[in-house]
mmCIF file of C-alpha atoms in Angstrom:
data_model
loop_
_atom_site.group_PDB
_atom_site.id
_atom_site.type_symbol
_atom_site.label_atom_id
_atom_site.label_comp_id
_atom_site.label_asym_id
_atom_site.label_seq_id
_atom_site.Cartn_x
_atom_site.Cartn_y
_atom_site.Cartn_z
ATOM 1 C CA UNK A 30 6.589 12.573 -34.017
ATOM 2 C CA UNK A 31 6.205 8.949 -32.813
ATOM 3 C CA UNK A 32 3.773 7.266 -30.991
ATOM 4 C CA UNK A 33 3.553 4.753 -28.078
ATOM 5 C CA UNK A 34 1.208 3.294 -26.107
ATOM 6 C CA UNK A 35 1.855 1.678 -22.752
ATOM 7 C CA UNK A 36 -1.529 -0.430 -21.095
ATOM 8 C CA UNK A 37 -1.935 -0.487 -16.987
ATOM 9 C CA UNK A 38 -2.632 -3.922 -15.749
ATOM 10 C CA UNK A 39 -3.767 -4.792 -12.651
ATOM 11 C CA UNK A 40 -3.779 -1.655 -10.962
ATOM 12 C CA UNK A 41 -5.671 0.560 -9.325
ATOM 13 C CA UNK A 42 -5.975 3.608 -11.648
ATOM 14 C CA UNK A 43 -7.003 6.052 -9.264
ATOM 15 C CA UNK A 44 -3.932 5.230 -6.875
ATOM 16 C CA UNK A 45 -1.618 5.109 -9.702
ATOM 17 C CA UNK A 46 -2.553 7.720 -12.116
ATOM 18 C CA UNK A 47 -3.734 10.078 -9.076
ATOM 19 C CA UNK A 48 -6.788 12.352 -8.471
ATOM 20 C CA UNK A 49 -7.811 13.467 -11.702
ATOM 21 C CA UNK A 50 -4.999 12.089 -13.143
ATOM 22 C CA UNK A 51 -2.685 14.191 -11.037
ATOM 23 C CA UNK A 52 0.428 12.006 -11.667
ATOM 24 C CA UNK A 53 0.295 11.630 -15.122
ATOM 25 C CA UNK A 54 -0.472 15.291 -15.365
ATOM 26 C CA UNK A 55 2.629 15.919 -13.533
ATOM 27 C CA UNK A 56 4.543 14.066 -16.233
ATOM 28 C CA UNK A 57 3.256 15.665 -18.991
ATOM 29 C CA UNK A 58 4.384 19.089 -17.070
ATOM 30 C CA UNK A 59 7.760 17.929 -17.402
ATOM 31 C CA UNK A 60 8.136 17.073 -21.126
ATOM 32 C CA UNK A 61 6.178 19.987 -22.689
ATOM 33 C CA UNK A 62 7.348 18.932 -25.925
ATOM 34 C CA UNK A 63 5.482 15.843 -25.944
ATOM 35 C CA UNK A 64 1.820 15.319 -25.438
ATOM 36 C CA UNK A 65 0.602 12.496 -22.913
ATOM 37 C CA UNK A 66 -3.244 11.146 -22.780
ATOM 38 C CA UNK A 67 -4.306 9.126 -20.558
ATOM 39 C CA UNK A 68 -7.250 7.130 -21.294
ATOM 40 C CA UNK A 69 -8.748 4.025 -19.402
ATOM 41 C CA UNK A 70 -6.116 1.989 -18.775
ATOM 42 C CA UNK A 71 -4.164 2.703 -21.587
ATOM 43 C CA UNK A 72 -1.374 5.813 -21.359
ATOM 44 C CA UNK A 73 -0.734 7.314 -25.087
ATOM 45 C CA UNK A 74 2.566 9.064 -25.685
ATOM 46 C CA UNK A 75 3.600 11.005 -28.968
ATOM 47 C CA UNK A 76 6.465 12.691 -28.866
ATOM 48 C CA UNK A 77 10.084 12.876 -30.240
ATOM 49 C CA UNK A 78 12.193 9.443 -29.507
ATOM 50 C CA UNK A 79 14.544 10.191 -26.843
ATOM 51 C CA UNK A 80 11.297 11.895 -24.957
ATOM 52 C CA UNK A 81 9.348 8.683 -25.360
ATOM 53 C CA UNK A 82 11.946 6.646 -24.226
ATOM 54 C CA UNK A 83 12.407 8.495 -21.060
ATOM 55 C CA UNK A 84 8.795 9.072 -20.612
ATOM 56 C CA UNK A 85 8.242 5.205 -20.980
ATOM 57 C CA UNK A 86 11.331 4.828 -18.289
ATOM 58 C CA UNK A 87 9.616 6.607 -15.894
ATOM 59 C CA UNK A 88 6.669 4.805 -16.050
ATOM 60 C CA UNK A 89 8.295 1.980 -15.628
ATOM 61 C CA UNK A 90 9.459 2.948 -12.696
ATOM 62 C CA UNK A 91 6.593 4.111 -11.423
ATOM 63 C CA UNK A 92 5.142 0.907 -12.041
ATOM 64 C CA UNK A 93 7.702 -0.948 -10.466
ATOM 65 C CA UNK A 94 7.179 1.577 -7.295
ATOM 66 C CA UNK A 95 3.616 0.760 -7.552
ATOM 67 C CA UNK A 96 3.889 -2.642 -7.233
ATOM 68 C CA UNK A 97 5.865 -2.958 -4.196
ATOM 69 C CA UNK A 98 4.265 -0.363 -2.299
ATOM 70 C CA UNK A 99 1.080 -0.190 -3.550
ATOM 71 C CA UNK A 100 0.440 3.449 -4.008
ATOM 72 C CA UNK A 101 2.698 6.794 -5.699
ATOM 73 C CA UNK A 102 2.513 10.158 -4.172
ATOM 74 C CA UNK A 103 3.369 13.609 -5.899
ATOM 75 C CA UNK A 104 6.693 13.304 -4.290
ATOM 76 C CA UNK A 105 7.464 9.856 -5.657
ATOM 77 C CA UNK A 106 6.494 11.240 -9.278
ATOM 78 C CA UNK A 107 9.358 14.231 -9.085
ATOM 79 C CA UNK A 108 11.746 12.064 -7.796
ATOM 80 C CA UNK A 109 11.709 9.894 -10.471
ATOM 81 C CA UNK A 110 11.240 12.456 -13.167
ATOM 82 C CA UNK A 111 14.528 14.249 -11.318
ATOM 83 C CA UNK A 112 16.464 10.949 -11.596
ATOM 84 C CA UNK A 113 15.444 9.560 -15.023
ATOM 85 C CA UNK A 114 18.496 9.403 -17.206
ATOM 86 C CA UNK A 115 20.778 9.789 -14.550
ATOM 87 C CA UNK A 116 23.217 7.060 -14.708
ATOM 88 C CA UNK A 117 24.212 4.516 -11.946
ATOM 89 C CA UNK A 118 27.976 2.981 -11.846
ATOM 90 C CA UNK A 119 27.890 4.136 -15.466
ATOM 91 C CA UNK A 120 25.188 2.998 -17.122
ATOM 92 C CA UNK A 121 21.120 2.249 -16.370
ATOM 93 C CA UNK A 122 18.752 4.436 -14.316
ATOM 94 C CA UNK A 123 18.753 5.731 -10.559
ATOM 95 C CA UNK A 124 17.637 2.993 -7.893
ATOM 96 C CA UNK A 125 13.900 3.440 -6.177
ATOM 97 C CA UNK A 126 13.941 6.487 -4.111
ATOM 98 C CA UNK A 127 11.981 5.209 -1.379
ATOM 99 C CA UNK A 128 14.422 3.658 0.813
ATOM 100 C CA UNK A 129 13.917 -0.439 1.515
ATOM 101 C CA UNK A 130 12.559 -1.628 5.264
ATOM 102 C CA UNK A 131 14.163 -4.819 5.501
ATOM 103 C CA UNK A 132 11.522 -5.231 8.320
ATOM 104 C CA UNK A 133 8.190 -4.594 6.134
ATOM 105 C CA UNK A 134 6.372 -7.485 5.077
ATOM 106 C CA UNK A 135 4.044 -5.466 2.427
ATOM 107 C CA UNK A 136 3.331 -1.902 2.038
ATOM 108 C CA UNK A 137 -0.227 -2.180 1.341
ATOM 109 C CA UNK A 138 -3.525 0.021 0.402
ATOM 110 C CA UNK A 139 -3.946 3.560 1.854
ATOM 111 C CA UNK A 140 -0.562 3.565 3.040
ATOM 112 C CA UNK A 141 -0.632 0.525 5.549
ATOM 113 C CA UNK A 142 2.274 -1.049 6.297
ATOM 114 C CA UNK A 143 2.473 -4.646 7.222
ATOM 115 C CA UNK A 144 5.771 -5.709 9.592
ATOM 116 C CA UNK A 145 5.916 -7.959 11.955
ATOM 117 C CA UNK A 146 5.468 -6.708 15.305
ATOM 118 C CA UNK A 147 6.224 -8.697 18.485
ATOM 119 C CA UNK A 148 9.148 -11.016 18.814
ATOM 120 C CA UNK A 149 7.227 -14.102 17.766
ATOM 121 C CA UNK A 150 5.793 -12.690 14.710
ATOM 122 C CA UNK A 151 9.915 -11.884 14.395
ATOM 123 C CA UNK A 152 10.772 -15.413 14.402
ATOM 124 C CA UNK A 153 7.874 -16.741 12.048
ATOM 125 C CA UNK A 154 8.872 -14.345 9.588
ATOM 126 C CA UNK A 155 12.496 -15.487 10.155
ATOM 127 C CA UNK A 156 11.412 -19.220 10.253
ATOM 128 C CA UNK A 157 9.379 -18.861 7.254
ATOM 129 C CA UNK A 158 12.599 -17.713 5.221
ATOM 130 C CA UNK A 159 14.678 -20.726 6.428
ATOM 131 C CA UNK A 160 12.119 -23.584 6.302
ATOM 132 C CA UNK A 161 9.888 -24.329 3.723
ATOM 133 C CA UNK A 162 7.206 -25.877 6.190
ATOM 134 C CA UNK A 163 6.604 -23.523 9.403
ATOM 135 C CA UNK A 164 3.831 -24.623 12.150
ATOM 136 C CA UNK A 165 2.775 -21.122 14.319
ATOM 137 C CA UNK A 166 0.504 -22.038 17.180
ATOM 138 C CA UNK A 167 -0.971 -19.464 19.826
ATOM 139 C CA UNK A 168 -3.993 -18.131 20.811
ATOM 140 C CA UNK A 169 -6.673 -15.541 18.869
ATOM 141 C CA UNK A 170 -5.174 -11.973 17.779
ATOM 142 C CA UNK A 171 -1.801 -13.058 18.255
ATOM 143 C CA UNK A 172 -1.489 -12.379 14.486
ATOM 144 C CA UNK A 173 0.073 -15.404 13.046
ATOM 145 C CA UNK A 174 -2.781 -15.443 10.499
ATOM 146 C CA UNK A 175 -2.087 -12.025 9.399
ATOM 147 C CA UNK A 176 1.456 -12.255 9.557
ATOM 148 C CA UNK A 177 1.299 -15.791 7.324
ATOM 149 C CA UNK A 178 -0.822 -14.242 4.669
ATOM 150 C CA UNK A 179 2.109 -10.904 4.345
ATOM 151 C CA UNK A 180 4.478 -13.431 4.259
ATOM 152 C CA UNK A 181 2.933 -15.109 1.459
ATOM 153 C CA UNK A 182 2.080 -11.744 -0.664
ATOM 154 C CA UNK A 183 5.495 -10.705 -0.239
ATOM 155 C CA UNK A 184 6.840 -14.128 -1.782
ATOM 156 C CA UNK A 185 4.354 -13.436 -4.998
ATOM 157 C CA UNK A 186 5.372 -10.080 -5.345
ATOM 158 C CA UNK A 187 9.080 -10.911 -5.115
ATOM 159 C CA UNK A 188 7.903 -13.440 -7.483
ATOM 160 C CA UNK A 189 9.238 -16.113 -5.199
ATOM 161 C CA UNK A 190 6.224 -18.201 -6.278
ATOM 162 C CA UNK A 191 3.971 -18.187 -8.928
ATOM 163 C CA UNK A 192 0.805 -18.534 -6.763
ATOM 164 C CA UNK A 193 -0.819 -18.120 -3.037
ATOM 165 C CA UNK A 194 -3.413 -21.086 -2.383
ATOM 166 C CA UNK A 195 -4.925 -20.340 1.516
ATOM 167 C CA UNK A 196 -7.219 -23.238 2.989
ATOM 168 C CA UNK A 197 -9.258 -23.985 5.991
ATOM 169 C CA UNK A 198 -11.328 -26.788 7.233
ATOM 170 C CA UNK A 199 -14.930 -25.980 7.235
ATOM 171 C CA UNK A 200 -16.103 -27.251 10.117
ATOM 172 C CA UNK A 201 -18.879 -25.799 11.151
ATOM 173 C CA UNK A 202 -20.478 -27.518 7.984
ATOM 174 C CA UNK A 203 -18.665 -30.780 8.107
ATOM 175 C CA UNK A 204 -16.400 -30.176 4.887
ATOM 176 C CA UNK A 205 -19.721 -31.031 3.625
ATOM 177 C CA UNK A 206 -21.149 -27.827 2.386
ATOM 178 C CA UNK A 207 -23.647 -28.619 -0.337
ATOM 179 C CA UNK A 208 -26.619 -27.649 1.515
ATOM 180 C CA UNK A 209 -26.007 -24.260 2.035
ATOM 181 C CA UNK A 210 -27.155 -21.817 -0.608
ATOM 182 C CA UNK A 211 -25.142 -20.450 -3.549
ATOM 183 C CA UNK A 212 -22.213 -21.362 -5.226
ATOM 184 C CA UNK A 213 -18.844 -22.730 -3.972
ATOM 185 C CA UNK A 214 -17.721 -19.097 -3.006
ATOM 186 C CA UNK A 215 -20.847 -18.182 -1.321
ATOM 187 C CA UNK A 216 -20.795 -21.610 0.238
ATOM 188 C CA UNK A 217 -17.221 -20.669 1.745
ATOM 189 C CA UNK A 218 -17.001 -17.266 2.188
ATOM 190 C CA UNK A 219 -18.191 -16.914 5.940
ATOM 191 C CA UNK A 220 -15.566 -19.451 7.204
ATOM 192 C CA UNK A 221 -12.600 -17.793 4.875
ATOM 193 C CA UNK A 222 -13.261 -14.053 5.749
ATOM 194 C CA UNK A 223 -10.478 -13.280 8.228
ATOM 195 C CA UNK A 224 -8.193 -14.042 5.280
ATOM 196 C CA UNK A 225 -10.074 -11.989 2.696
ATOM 197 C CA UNK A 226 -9.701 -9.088 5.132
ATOM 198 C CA UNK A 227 -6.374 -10.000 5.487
ATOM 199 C CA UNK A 228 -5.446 -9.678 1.640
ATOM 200 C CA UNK A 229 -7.619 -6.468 1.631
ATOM 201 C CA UNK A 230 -5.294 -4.534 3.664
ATOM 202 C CA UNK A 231 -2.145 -5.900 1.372
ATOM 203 C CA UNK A 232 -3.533 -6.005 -2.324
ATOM 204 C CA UNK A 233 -5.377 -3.206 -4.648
ATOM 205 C CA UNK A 234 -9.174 -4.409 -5.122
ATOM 206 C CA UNK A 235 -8.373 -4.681 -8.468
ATOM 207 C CA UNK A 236 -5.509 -6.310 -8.598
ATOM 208 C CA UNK A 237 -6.332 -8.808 -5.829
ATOM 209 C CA UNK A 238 -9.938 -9.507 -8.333
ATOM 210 C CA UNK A 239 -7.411 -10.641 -11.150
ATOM 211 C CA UNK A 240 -5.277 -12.666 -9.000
ATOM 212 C CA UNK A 241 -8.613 -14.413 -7.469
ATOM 213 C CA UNK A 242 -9.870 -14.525 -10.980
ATOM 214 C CA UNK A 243 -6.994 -16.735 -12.121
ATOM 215 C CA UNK A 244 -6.208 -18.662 -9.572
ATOM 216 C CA UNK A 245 -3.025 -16.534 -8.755
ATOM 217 C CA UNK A 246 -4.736 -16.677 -5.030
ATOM 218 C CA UNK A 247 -6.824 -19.494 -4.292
ATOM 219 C CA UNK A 248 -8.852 -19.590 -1.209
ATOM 220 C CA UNK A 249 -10.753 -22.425 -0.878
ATOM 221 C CA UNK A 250 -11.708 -25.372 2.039
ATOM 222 C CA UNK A 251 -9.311 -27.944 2.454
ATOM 223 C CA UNK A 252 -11.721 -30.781 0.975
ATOM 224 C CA UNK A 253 -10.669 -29.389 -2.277
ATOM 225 C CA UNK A 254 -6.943 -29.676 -1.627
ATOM 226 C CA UNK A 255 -7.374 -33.911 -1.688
ATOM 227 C CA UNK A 256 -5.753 -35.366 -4.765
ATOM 228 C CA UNK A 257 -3.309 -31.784 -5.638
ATOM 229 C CA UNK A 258 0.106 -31.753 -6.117
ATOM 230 C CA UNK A 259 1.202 -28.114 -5.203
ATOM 231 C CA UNK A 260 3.721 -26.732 -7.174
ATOM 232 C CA UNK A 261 5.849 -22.858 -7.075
ATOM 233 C CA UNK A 262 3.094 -22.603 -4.426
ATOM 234 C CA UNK A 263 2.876 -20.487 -0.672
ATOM 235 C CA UNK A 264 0.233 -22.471 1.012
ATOM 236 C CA UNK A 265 -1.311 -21.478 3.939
ATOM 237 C CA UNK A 266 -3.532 -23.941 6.113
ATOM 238 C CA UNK A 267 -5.384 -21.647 9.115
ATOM 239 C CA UNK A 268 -7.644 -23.178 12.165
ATOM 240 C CA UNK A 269 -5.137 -25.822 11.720
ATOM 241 C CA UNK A 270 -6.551 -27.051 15.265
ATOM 242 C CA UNK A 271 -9.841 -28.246 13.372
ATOM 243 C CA UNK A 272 -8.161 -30.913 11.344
ATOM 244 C CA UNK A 273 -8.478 -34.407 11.592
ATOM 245 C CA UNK A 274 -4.963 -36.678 11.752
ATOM 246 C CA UNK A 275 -6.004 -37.584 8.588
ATOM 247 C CA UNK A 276 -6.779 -34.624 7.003
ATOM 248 C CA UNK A 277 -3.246 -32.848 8.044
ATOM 249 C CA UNK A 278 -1.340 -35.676 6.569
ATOM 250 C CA UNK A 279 -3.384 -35.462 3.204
ATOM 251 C CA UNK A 280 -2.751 -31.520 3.519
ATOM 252 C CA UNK A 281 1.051 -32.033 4.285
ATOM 253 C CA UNK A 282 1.388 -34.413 1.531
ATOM 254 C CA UNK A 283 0.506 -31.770 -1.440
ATOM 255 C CA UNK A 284 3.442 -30.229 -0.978
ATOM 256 C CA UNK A 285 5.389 -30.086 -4.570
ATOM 257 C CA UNK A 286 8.800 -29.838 -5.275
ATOM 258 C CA UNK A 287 8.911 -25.929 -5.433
ATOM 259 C CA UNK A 288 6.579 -25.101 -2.232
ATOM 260 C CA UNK A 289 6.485 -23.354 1.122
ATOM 261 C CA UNK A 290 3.771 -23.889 3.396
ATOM 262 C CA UNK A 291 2.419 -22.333 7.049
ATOM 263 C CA UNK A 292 0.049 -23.897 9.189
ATOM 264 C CA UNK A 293 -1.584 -21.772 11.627
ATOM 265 C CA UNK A 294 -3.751 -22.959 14.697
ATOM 266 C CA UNK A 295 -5.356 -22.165 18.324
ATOM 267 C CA UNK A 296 -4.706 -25.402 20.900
ATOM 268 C CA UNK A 297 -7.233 -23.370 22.631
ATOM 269 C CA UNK A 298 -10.112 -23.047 20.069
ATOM 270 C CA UNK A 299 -10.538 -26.875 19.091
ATOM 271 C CA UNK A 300 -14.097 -27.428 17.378
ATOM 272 C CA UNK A 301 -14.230 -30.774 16.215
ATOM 273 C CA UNK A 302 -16.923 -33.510 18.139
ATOM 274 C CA UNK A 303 -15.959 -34.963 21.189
ATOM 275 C CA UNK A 304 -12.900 -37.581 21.116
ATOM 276 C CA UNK A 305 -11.818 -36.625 17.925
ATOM 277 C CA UNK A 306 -7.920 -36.041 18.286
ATOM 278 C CA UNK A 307 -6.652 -32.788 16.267
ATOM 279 C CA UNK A 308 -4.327 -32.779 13.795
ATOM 280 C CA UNK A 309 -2.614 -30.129 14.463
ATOM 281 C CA UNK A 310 -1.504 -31.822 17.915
ATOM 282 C CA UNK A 311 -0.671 -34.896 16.634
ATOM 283 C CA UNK A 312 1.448 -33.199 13.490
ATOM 284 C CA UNK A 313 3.709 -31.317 16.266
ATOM 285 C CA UNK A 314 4.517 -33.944 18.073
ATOM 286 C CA UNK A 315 5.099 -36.720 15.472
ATOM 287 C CA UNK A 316 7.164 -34.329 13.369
ATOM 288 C CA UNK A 317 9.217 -32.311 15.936
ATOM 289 C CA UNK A 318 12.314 -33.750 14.839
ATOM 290 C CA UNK A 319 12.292 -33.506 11.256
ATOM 291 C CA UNK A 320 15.084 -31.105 10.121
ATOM 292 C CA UNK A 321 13.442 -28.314 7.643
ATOM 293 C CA UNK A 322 10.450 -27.898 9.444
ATOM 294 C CA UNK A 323 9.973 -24.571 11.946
ATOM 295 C CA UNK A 324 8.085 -24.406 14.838
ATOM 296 C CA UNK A 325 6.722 -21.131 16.333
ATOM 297 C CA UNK A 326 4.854 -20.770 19.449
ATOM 298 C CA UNK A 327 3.062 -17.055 20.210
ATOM 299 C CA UNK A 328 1.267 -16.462 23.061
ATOM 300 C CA UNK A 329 -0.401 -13.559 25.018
ATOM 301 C CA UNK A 330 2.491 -10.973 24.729
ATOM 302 C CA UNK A 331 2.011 -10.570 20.483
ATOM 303 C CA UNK A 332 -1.648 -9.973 21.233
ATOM 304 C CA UNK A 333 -2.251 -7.227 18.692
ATOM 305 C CA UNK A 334 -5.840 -6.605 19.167
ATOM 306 C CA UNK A 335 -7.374 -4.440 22.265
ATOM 307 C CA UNK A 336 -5.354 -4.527 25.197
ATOM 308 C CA UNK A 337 -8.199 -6.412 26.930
ATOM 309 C CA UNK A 338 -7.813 -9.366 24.693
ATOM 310 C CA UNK A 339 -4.693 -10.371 26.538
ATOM 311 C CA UNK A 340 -5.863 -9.996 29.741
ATOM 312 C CA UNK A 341 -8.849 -12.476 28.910
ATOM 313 C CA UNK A 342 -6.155 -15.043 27.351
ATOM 314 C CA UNK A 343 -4.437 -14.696 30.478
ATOM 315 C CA UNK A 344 -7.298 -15.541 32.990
ATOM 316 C CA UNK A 345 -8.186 -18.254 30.833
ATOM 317 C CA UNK A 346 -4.965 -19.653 30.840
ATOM 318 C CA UNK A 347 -5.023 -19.270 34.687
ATOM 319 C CA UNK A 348 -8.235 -21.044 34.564
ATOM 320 C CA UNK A 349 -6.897 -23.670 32.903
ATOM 321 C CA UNK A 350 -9.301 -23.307 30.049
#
């Protein structure tokens, strides 16, 4: 008998190996000749050679399934123990068995599935694969912040980039945060939450702690994006609307060679003091022109939040506020 070991990285192990190690269990089941242990994150497999190869095949796949949808049922683990070995057009293993949704974004944790779902979250999803610079403006819970943010998971998973960097402008504390308490991510966390809730629903706790850990997603206030040149980069600017002229050119300026890039902002929800001009504004206009660069308005019909959330955009727009 030979022996292999295969190591789990940046999963979760409970939604990959299963209650109990249900999955894994059912994979042993199927090769009775061969004894699996699974242990941590570390799956050891003795066994005679041809087992081990299709064992480790299987796992592969599994892994791969894991991946892009972020979770394996029972079902998913017969399937692919029914199909390993079986050849396609002569040669390699069967295809996934879950069929492809052109329309998801990300399947995510506990079975979520992230899509686009009005017409204008349609067309910054379709902008967004055209043009490597997209600008989606509309009001709150129109979901062009959550929309972004699958856009730009889906590009690291399809490794379409090698890493996610999401920015805001602090406001509220003038960019200048050095007097609140804590370290730079206790500093920042309370203005970059929606997007931390945002890569909750789409990334394993786990896995999204690695990425964070190693800058593979970077969330951080747009003061620290002065000086950067962003290469095989998504970046994502949200509350556009609170940027200075100044600051959006410095932002749209760190664009590498090898970037995309969605800014996201409110007309409606401008904080900065009195007769200070937005950037955002001023960024639409000057640039409409420019061929390459996508512009997406949403408004009160891709509300996505309680029904009543549209009817208060609506009287305020009626207002005239």
């Amino acid at each position: 008998m030979v022996e292999k070991v295969i190591t789990l990285d940046n999963v979760s192990l409970i939604d990959f190996l299963g209650v109990e190690n249900h999955n894994i269990k059912e994979v042993a089941a199927a090769f009775p000749m061969s004894k699996i242990i699974s242990r941590g994150n570390e799956i050891r497999i003795k066994g005679t050679t041809p087992e081990i190869s299709r064992i480790s095949d299987i796992l592969e796949s599994l892994m791969e399934h894991y991946q892009k949808y972020g979770k394996i049922t029972q079902e998913n683990v017969q399937n692919y123990i029914n199909h390993s070995g079986q050849p396609v057009n002569g040669h390699g293993t069967a295809p996934p068995v879950v069929p492809d949704d052109d329309e998801v974004l990300v399947y995510g944790n506990r079975g979520v599935v992230v899509r686009a779902r009005t017409d204008n979250q349609k067309r910054l999803v379709e902008a967004a694969e055209k043009s490597d610079l997209v600008f989606a403006v509309g009001p709150a819970g129109t979901g062009k912040t959550y929309t972004a943010v699958a856009i730009a998971v889906r590009a690291l998973k399809n490794k379409e980039v090698k890493k996610i960097i999401i920015t805001r402008p602090a406001v509220e504390a003038g960019e200048n945060l050095g007097f609140l308490p804590g370290d730079l991510k206790e500093k920042i966390d309370p203005y970059l939450r929606p997007i931390y809730d945002a890569l909750d629903d789409m990334i394993p706790a786990e896995k999204l702690k690695f990425y964070t850990e190693n800058r593979i997603i970077e969330i951080a206030p747009l003061a620290y994006m002065r000086g950067r040149t962003l290469n095989h980069a998504f970046i994502l600017l949200d509350e556009a609307q609170n940027t200075t002229p100044m600051q959006m050119k410095m932002f749209l300026t760190r664009m590498g060679p090898t970037s995309k890039a969605i800014i996201t902002g409110d007309r409606s929800q401008i904080d900065l003091p009195n007769r200070q001009k937005s950037g955002l504004i001023e960024s639409v206009e000057i640039l409409k022109n420019i061929k390459g660069i996508a512009f997406v308005e949403l408004d009160g019909r891709d509300v996505v939040r309680h029904r009543l959330v549209r009817e208060i955009i609506t009287a305020y727009d009626k207002a005239g506020q």
